[in-house]
GROMACS .gro file of C-alpha atoms in nm:
model
  181
    1MET     CA    1   0.000   0.000   0.000
    2ARG     CA    2   0.287   0.240   0.073
    3LYS     CA    3   0.422   0.197  -0.279
    4LEU     CA    4   0.076   0.298  -0.405
    5ALA     CA    5   0.093   0.612  -0.190
    6ALA     CA    6   0.425   0.705  -0.352
    7ILE     CA    7   0.284   0.647  -0.701
    8TRP     CA    8  -0.032   0.843  -0.613
    9GLY     CA    9   0.186   1.128  -0.484
   10VAL     CA   10   0.383   1.163  -0.806
   11VAL     CA   11   0.087   1.099  -1.038
   12GLY     CA   12  -0.129   1.343  -0.839
   13VAL     CA   13   0.130   1.621  -0.862
   14LEU     CA   14   0.169   1.554  -1.234
   15ALA     CA   15  -0.212   1.566  -1.272
   16ILE     CA   16  -0.228   1.903  -1.094
   17LEU     CA   17   0.048   2.041  -1.318
   18GLY     CA   18  -0.108   1.879  -1.625
   19GLN     CA   19  -0.445   2.037  -1.554
   20ALA     CA   20  -0.280   2.380  -1.533
   21ILE     CA   21  -0.086   2.315  -1.854
   22TYR     CA   22  -0.405   2.209  -2.034
   23ARG     CA   23  -0.608   2.512  -1.920
   24LEU     CA   24  -0.334   2.767  -1.984
   25THR     CA   25  -0.249   2.628  -2.326
   26TYR     CA   26  -0.601   2.694  -2.451
   27ILE     CA   27  -0.606   3.041  -2.293
   28ALA     CA   28  -0.274   3.122  -2.463
   29ILE     CA   29  -0.394   2.994  -2.801
   30ASP     CA   30  -0.716   3.197  -2.773
   31ALA     CA   31  -0.515   3.509  -2.692
   32PHE     CA   32  -0.328   3.489  -3.022
   33GLU     CA   33  -0.620   3.402  -3.247
   34GLY     CA   34  -0.742   3.707  -3.432
   35ASN     CA   35  -0.478   3.932  -3.274
   36PRO     CA   36  -0.180   4.022  -3.494
   37MET     CA   37   0.158   3.982  -3.328
   38LEU     CA   38   0.364   4.299  -3.361
   39TRP     CA   39   0.743   4.306  -3.328
   40TYR     CA   40   0.730   4.402  -2.960
   41HIS     CA   41   0.493   4.112  -2.887
   42TRP     CA   42   0.746   3.871  -3.038
   43ILE     CA   43   1.027   4.022  -2.830
   44ALA     CA   44   0.813   4.001  -2.517
   45LEU     CA   45   0.723   3.639  -2.598
   46VAL     CA   46   1.088   3.538  -2.644
   47LEU     CA   47   1.195   3.721  -2.326
   48CYS     CA   48   0.907   3.569  -2.129
   49ILE     CA   49   0.997   3.218  -2.249
   50ILE     CA   50   1.365   3.266  -2.161
   51PHE     CA   51   1.279   3.410  -1.820
   52MET     CA   52   1.026   3.137  -1.737
   53CYS     CA   53   1.253   2.857  -1.857
   54TYR     CA   54   1.531   2.980  -1.631
   55SER     CA   55   1.337   3.098  -1.325
   56GLU     CA   56   1.037   2.865  -1.317
   57GLY     CA   57   1.160   2.564  -1.515
   58TYR     CA   58   1.523   2.533  -1.416
   59LYS     CA   59   1.563   2.718  -1.084
   60GLY     CA   60   1.217   2.651  -0.940
   61PHE     CA   61   1.122   2.311  -1.072
   62GLN     CA   62   1.435   2.124  -1.181
   63LEU     CA   63   1.657   2.227  -0.890
   64LYS     CA   64   1.400   2.244  -0.608
   65PHE     CA   65   1.037   2.140  -0.650
   66SER     CA   66   1.069   1.832  -0.873
   67PRO     CA   67   1.344   1.652  -0.682
   68ARG     CA   68   1.167   1.731  -0.353
   69VAL     CA   69   0.841   1.582  -0.483
   70VAL     CA   70   1.022   1.262  -0.580
   71SER     CA   71   1.219   1.253  -0.255
   72ARG     CA   72   0.901   1.287  -0.049
   73ALA     CA   73   0.730   1.021  -0.264
   74ARG     CA   74   1.026   0.794  -0.198
   75TYR     CA   75   0.976   0.852   0.172
   76LEU     CA   76   0.608   0.758   0.134
   77SER     CA   77   0.703   0.430  -0.032
   78SER     CA   78   0.831   0.301   0.301
   79HIS     CA   79   0.675   0.521   0.571
   80ALA     CA   80   0.332   0.644   0.456
   81THR     CA   81   0.053   0.673   0.709
   82LEU     CA   82  -0.309   0.643   0.595
   83LEU     CA   83  -0.356   1.021   0.588
   84GLN     CA   84  -0.028   1.077   0.403
   85GLY     CA   85  -0.129   0.811   0.152
   86ILE     CA   86  -0.470   0.965   0.088
   87LEU     CA   87  -0.325   1.316   0.057
   88ALA     CA   88  -0.001   1.201  -0.107
   89PRO     CA   89   0.014   1.470  -0.381
   90PHE     CA   90  -0.015   1.743  -0.117
   91PHE     CA   91   0.235   1.561   0.105
   92CYS     CA   92   0.478   1.543  -0.188
   93MET     CA   93   0.437   1.916  -0.251
   94GLY     CA   94   0.524   1.989   0.114
   95PHE     CA   95   0.192   2.119   0.244
   96PHE     CA   96   0.214   1.905   0.560
   97HIS     CA   97   0.451   1.677   0.751
   98ALA     CA   98   0.746   1.892   0.649
   99THR     CA   99   0.991   2.121   0.820
  100LYS     CA  100   0.837   2.443   0.940
  101LYS     CA  101   1.039   2.636   0.682
  102ARG     CA  102   0.920   2.408   0.398
  103MET     CA  103   0.553   2.438   0.495
  104ILE     CA  104   0.573   2.817   0.531
  105THR     CA  105   0.755   2.844   0.197
  106THR     CA  106   0.505   2.615   0.023
  107TRP     CA  107   0.200   2.798   0.155
  108ILE     CA  108   0.347   3.141   0.075
  109LEU     CA  109   0.450   3.034  -0.277
  110VAL     CA  110   0.104   2.895  -0.353
  111SER     CA  111  -0.062   3.210  -0.215
  112VAL     CA  112   0.164   3.434  -0.424
  113MET     CA  113   0.098   3.225  -0.735
  114VAL     CA  114  -0.279   3.250  -0.683
  115CYS     CA  115  -0.249   3.628  -0.644
  116LEU     CA  116  -0.034   3.653  -0.960
  117VAL     CA  117  -0.286   3.445  -1.156
  118ILE     CA  118  -0.565   3.677  -1.046
  119LEU     CA  119  -0.361   3.991  -1.125
  120VAL     CA  120  -0.263   3.865  -1.470
  121LYS     CA  121  -0.623   3.768  -1.543
  122VAL     CA  122  -0.765   4.102  -1.430
  123PHE     CA  123  -0.501   4.352  -1.542
  124THR     CA  124  -0.357   4.223  -1.867
  125HIS     CA  125  -0.491   4.249  -2.218
  126ASN     CA  126  -0.576   3.915  -2.372
  127GLN     CA  127  -0.264   3.906  -2.596
  128TRP     CA  128  -0.026   3.996  -2.313
  129ARG     CA  129  -0.189   3.735  -2.094
  130GLY     CA  130  -0.128   3.483  -2.371
  131ILE     CA  131   0.240   3.576  -2.381
  132ILE     CA  132   0.270   3.526  -2.006
  133ASP     CA  133   0.074   3.199  -2.022
  134VAL     CA  134   0.305   3.058  -2.291
  135GLY     CA  135   0.600   3.113  -2.055
  136VAL     CA  136   0.413   2.957  -1.764
  137VAL     CA  137   0.314   2.653  -1.971
  138ILE     CA  138   0.675   2.597  -2.076
  139GLY     CA  139   0.789   2.624  -1.713
  140LEU     CA  140   0.522   2.378  -1.598
  141LEU     CA  141   0.613   2.135  -1.875
  142TRP     CA  142   0.978   2.160  -1.771
  143GLY     CA  143   0.882   2.082  -1.413
  144SER     CA  144   0.664   1.786  -1.513
  145ILE     CA  145   0.941   1.639  -1.726
  146ALA     CA  146   1.187   1.687  -1.439
  147ILE     CA  147   0.953   1.497  -1.203
  148LEU     CA  148   0.931   1.212  -1.456
  149ILE     CA  149   1.310   1.200  -1.500
  150TYR     CA  150   1.378   1.204  -1.124
  151SER     CA  151   1.110   0.937  -1.071
  152LEU     CA  152   1.266   0.718  -1.338
  153LYS     CA  153   1.606   0.768  -1.177
  154VAL     CA  154   1.467   0.641  -0.844
  155LEU     CA  155   1.283   0.350  -1.010
  156ILE     CA  156   1.593   0.219  -1.186
  157GLY     CA  157   1.799   0.250  -0.869
  158LYS     CA  158   2.032   0.532  -0.966
  159PRO     CA  159   2.171   0.742  -0.679
  160PHE     CA  160   1.922   1.009  -0.578
  161ASP     CA  161   1.999   1.210  -0.271
  162TYR     CA  162   1.770   1.508  -0.228
  163PRO     CA  163   1.637   1.609   0.115
  164PRO     CA  164   1.263   1.547   0.161
  165ASP     CA  165   1.241   1.832   0.415
  166LEU     CA  166   1.075   1.618   0.680
  167PRO     CA  167   1.022   1.734   1.038
  168GLU     CA  168   1.310   1.658   1.273
  169ASP     CA  169   1.134   1.359   1.431
  170SER     CA  170   1.128   1.190   1.087
  171THR     CA  171   1.497   1.229   1.001
  172GLU     CA  172   1.605   0.930   1.209
  173VAL     CA  173   1.354   0.709   1.029
  174THR     CA  174   1.477   0.835   0.691
  175ALA     CA  175   1.841   0.766   0.775
  176GLU     CA  176   1.752   0.413   0.885
  177SER     CA  177   1.555   0.347   0.567
  178ALA     CA  178   1.841   0.476   0.351
  179GLU     CA  179   2.080   0.234   0.521
  180ALA     CA  180   1.835  -0.054   0.477
  181SER     CA  181   1.799   0.004   0.100
   0.00000   0.00000   0.00000
């Protein structure tokens, strides 16, 4: 059952990201239909893609979020409680049973992202929103691919050492499980 919790954690996170990718892709496509792209739109699109690839895709997802999701799923595969198993995607994202710093960071990041989504939706013209959404979609795709690659790395037994940011009382258990495997 614990292995199922780990799978549910990764698949659930990928489903959440996939749903956002799906919705934003159609919003971005709609923004460009019937609206001519001027030279400054193309420059903004390229700059947005570069910025989002680096900041969201590489720095945010590939280096931090994605390996943490997989590390926390790996923890679930041998230590999941019933609640952690049921809420595995949220566990893997660090919403609960994490260090205080991780939980605060996760909740603040999600709150800021929700506010940014609302601001972009309310204050940007349809075409500019599309440009921003293209960058976001690329960043989310990057993160999803990183989760899949890290998951595959764990599945085939390659070394994977990324901290799951568990509360202090869980670190002893994690060290013991690492020695056992």
